[in-house]
Amino acid sequence: MRGLKLLLVVLLLAGCAQPPPKDDSLYRDLGERAGINRIVEGMLLNIAHDPRIVERFRKIDIQRLRDKLVEQFCVEAGGPCVYTGDTMAESHKGQNVSRSDFNALVEDLIAAMDTQGIPVPVQNRLIARLAPMRGEVIQH
Ligand code: HEM
């Protein structure tokens, strides 16, 4: 059921670029910088145990990825951060990321938020910020 709802959110929001959030309520609801750190660490840990996508992360600088993800989630949640990483198109170019890879990563993120006790409506607000990036991340 969760998978179905997630799929619907992803489908509905794919392709709609979003302006930055009006306030920092999502940032606060995610537990600010420390909470976002825990979510990203948890997501990367889940990815490390996810046979569907773990191979893709074997040869990269995981520390850099963690730092850039924290910055990016912070910005997307309306927090006081600056994203200093590459664009989504640049960083995923040539990786042949598929829709199912994308959904697997989002599932690993949701599982990390579950572990952190983030309420589902708050989870959905973060997912809704990331879903529009799908078009840049996956291969066409
Ligand atoms: C909403 C979905 C996603 C978001 C928000 C996202 C975000 C990011 C960010 C912020 C970076 C770092 C860019 C930098 O180093 O400057 C990155 C890199 C990377 N992403 Fe994603 N990503 C997403 C989906 C995926 C998926 C589905 C995969 C593969 C299953 C993937 C694989 C990678 C890999 C391997 C890198 C490292 C590339 C490198 O260092 O050469 N990403 N991503």
Short mmCIF file of C-alpha atoms and ligand atoms in Angstrom, two decimals:
data_model
loop_
_atom_site.label_atom_id
_atom_site.label_comp_id
_atom_site.label_asym_id
_atom_site.label_seq_id
_atom_site.Cartn_x
_atom_site.Cartn_y
_atom_site.Cartn_z
CA MET A 1 0.00 0.00 0.00
CA ARG A 2 2.78 2.37 0.90
CA GLY A 3 4.50 1.46 -2.39
CA LEU A 4 1.36 2.29 -4.34
CA LYS A 5 0.88 5.64 -2.65
CA LEU A 6 4.54 6.44 -3.19
CA LEU A 7 4.28 5.56 -6.84
CA LEU A 8 1.27 7.86 -7.23
CA VAL A 9 3.09 10.75 -5.57
CA VAL A 10 6.13 10.18 -7.77
CA LEU A 11 4.02 10.00 -10.93
CA LEU A 12 1.97 13.06 -10.07
CA LEU A 13 4.94 15.21 -9.24
CA ALA A 14 7.44 14.05 -11.82
CA GLY A 15 8.39 16.89 -14.07
CA CYS A 16 6.95 19.80 -12.08
CA ALA A 17 9.87 21.99 -11.00
CA GLN A 18 9.18 23.55 -7.64
CA PRO A 19 10.13 26.93 -6.19
CA PRO A 20 11.85 26.86 -2.78
CA PRO A 21 9.54 26.34 0.22
CA LYS A 22 7.93 29.44 1.70
CA ASP A 23 9.04 28.67 5.24
CA ASP A 24 11.27 26.33 7.22
CA SER A 25 8.49 24.22 8.74
CA LEU A 26 9.55 21.07 6.89
CA TYR A 27 13.15 21.65 7.97
CA ARG A 28 12.00 21.89 11.58
CA ASP A 29 9.69 18.87 11.27
CA LEU A 30 12.60 16.78 9.98
CA GLY A 31 14.63 17.67 13.08
CA GLU A 32 16.76 20.43 11.55
CA ARG A 33 20.36 19.72 10.60
CA ALA A 34 20.84 16.87 13.10
CA GLY A 35 17.63 15.16 12.03
CA ILE A 36 18.49 15.46 8.35
CA ASN A 37 21.94 14.04 9.09
CA ARG A 38 20.37 10.99 10.72
CA ILE A 39 17.93 10.53 7.83
CA VAL A 40 20.69 10.68 5.20
CA GLU A 41 22.98 8.35 7.20
CA GLY A 42 20.07 5.92 7.58
CA MET A 43 19.23 6.09 3.89
CA LEU A 44 22.84 5.35 2.91
CA LEU A 45 22.93 2.46 5.37
CA ASN A 46 19.73 1.06 3.86
CA ILE A 47 21.19 1.47 0.37
CA ALA A 48 24.28 -0.45 1.53
CA HIS A 49 21.97 -3.37 2.32
CA ASP A 50 19.77 -3.01 -0.75
CA PRO A 51 20.78 -5.56 -3.41
CA ARG A 52 18.70 -3.69 -5.99
CA ILE A 53 21.00 -0.67 -6.10
CA VAL A 54 24.02 -1.14 -3.82
CA GLU A 55 26.38 -1.89 -6.74
CA ARG A 56 25.92 1.62 -8.07
CA PHE A 57 27.37 3.12 -4.91
CA ARG A 58 30.43 0.86 -4.56
CA LYS A 59 33.06 3.03 -6.22
CA ILE A 60 32.01 6.52 -5.27
CA ASP A 61 33.02 8.95 -2.53
CA ILE A 62 30.24 8.16 -0.04
CA GLN A 63 31.33 10.90 2.33
CA ARG A 64 30.90 13.50 -0.38
CA LEU A 65 27.52 12.03 -1.36
CA ARG A 66 26.38 12.16 2.27
CA ASP A 67 27.45 15.80 2.65
CA LYS A 68 25.79 16.87 -0.61
CA LEU A 69 22.58 15.00 0.21
CA VAL A 70 22.38 16.66 3.62
CA GLU A 71 22.83 20.09 2.01
CA GLN A 72 20.27 19.30 -0.66
CA PHE A 73 17.61 17.94 1.71
CA CYS A 74 18.19 20.93 4.00
CA VAL A 75 17.64 23.39 1.13
CA GLU A 76 14.61 21.48 -0.16
CA ALA A 77 13.12 21.54 3.34
CA GLY A 78 13.52 25.31 3.56
CA GLY A 79 16.49 25.21 5.92
CA PRO A 80 19.39 27.68 6.17
CA CYS A 81 21.77 25.76 3.90
CA VAL A 82 23.45 26.13 0.54
CA TYR A 83 23.72 23.25 -1.93
CA THR A 84 27.30 23.10 -3.22
CA GLY A 85 27.04 19.89 -5.28
CA ASP A 86 26.60 19.23 -8.97
CA THR A 87 23.23 19.40 -10.67
CA MET A 88 21.10 16.26 -10.68
CA ALA A 89 21.57 15.93 -14.43
CA GLU A 90 25.38 16.20 -14.11
CA SER A 91 25.76 13.79 -11.23
CA HIS A 92 23.59 11.06 -12.73
CA LYS A 93 24.64 11.40 -16.36
CA GLY A 94 25.65 8.12 -17.96
CA GLN A 95 24.61 6.08 -14.90
CA ASN A 96 21.58 4.61 -16.65
CA VAL A 97 19.41 5.01 -13.56
CA SER A 98 16.01 3.40 -14.16
CA ARG A 99 12.60 4.14 -12.67
CA SER A 100 12.87 1.10 -10.46
CA ASP A 101 16.31 2.24 -9.23
CA PHE A 102 14.75 5.59 -8.42
CA ASN A 103 11.84 3.99 -6.56
CA ALA A 104 14.25 1.72 -4.66
CA LEU A 105 16.23 4.72 -3.42
CA VAL A 106 13.06 6.53 -2.37
CA GLU A 107 11.95 3.40 -0.48
CA ASP A 108 15.29 3.34 1.32
CA LEU A 109 14.79 6.99 2.24
CA ILE A 110 11.27 6.31 3.53
CA ALA A 111 12.53 3.37 5.61
CA ALA A 112 15.17 5.68 7.13
CA MET A 113 12.51 8.25 8.00
CA ASP A 114 10.34 5.50 9.54
CA THR A 115 13.28 4.49 11.72
CA GLN A 116 13.70 8.10 12.82
CA GLY A 117 10.01 8.29 13.74
CA ILE A 118 9.23 10.97 11.15
CA PRO A 119 5.41 11.07 10.70
CA VAL A 120 4.19 9.93 7.28
CA PRO A 121 2.70 13.35 6.29
CA VAL A 122 6.10 14.94 6.97
CA GLN A 123 7.80 12.17 4.98
CA ASN A 124 5.48 12.87 2.10
CA ARG A 125 6.41 16.55 2.09
CA LEU A 126 10.09 15.71 1.64
CA ILE A 127 9.34 13.09 -1.03
CA ALA A 128 7.19 15.65 -2.84
CA ARG A 129 10.21 17.97 -3.00
CA LEU A 130 12.47 15.25 -4.43
CA ALA A 131 10.03 13.56 -6.82
CA PRO A 132 10.29 16.30 -9.46
CA MET A 133 14.03 15.52 -9.78
CA ARG A 134 13.23 12.13 -11.23
CA GLY A 135 13.33 13.40 -14.79
CA GLU A 136 16.92 14.60 -14.36
CA VAL A 137 18.09 11.51 -12.49
CA ILE A 138 16.76 8.70 -14.68
CA GLN A 139 17.90 7.80 -18.16
CA HIS A 140 15.53 8.62 -21.00
C1 HEM B 1 15.48 11.80 -5.68
C2 HEM B 1 16.46 11.02 -6.05
C3 HEM B 1 17.93 11.38 -5.96
C4 HEM B 1 18.51 12.47 -5.41
C5 HEM B 1 17.86 13.65 -4.72
C6 HEM B 1 19.95 12.31 -5.59
C7 HEM B 1 20.88 13.21 -5.15
C8 HEM B 1 22.24 13.11 -5.40
C9 HEM B 1 23.23 14.05 -4.98
C10 HEM B 1 22.95 15.34 -4.18
C11 HEM B 1 24.43 13.62 -5.41
C12 HEM B 1 25.80 14.29 -5.18
C13 HEM B 1 26.19 15.21 -6.30
C14 HEM B 1 27.61 15.68 -6.13
O1 HEM B 1 28.50 14.86 -5.80
O2 HEM B 1 27.86 16.88 -6.33
C15 HEM B 1 24.19 12.36 -6.09
C16 HEM B 1 25.18 11.55 -6.65
C17 HEM B 1 24.98 10.25 -6.98
N1 HEM B 1 23.79 9.60 -7.13
FE1 HEM B 1 21.99 10.39 -6.73
N2 HEM B 1 20.19 11.13 -6.24
C18 HEM B 1 18.97 10.53 -6.47
C19 HEM B 1 18.77 9.31 -7.08
C20 HEM B 1 19.75 8.41 -7.36
C21 HEM B 1 19.53 7.05 -7.77
C22 HEM B 1 18.16 6.41 -7.98
C23 HEM B 1 20.75 6.47 -7.93
C24 HEM B 1 21.11 5.05 -8.33
C25 HEM B 1 20.41 4.01 -7.94
C26 HEM B 1 21.74 7.49 -7.63
C27 HEM B 1 23.11 7.30 -7.67
C28 HEM B 1 24.03 8.28 -7.43
C29 HEM B 1 25.47 8.06 -7.50
C30 HEM B 1 26.16 6.74 -7.81
C31 HEM B 1 26.07 9.30 -7.23
C32 HEM B 1 27.56 9.62 -7.17
C33 HEM B 1 28.04 10.06 -8.51
C34 HEM B 1 29.53 10.31 -8.50
O3 HEM B 1 30.09 10.71 -7.46
O4 HEM B 1 30.15 10.09 -9.53
N3 HEM B 1 21.10 8.65 -7.28
N4 HEM B 1 22.86 12.07 -6.06
#
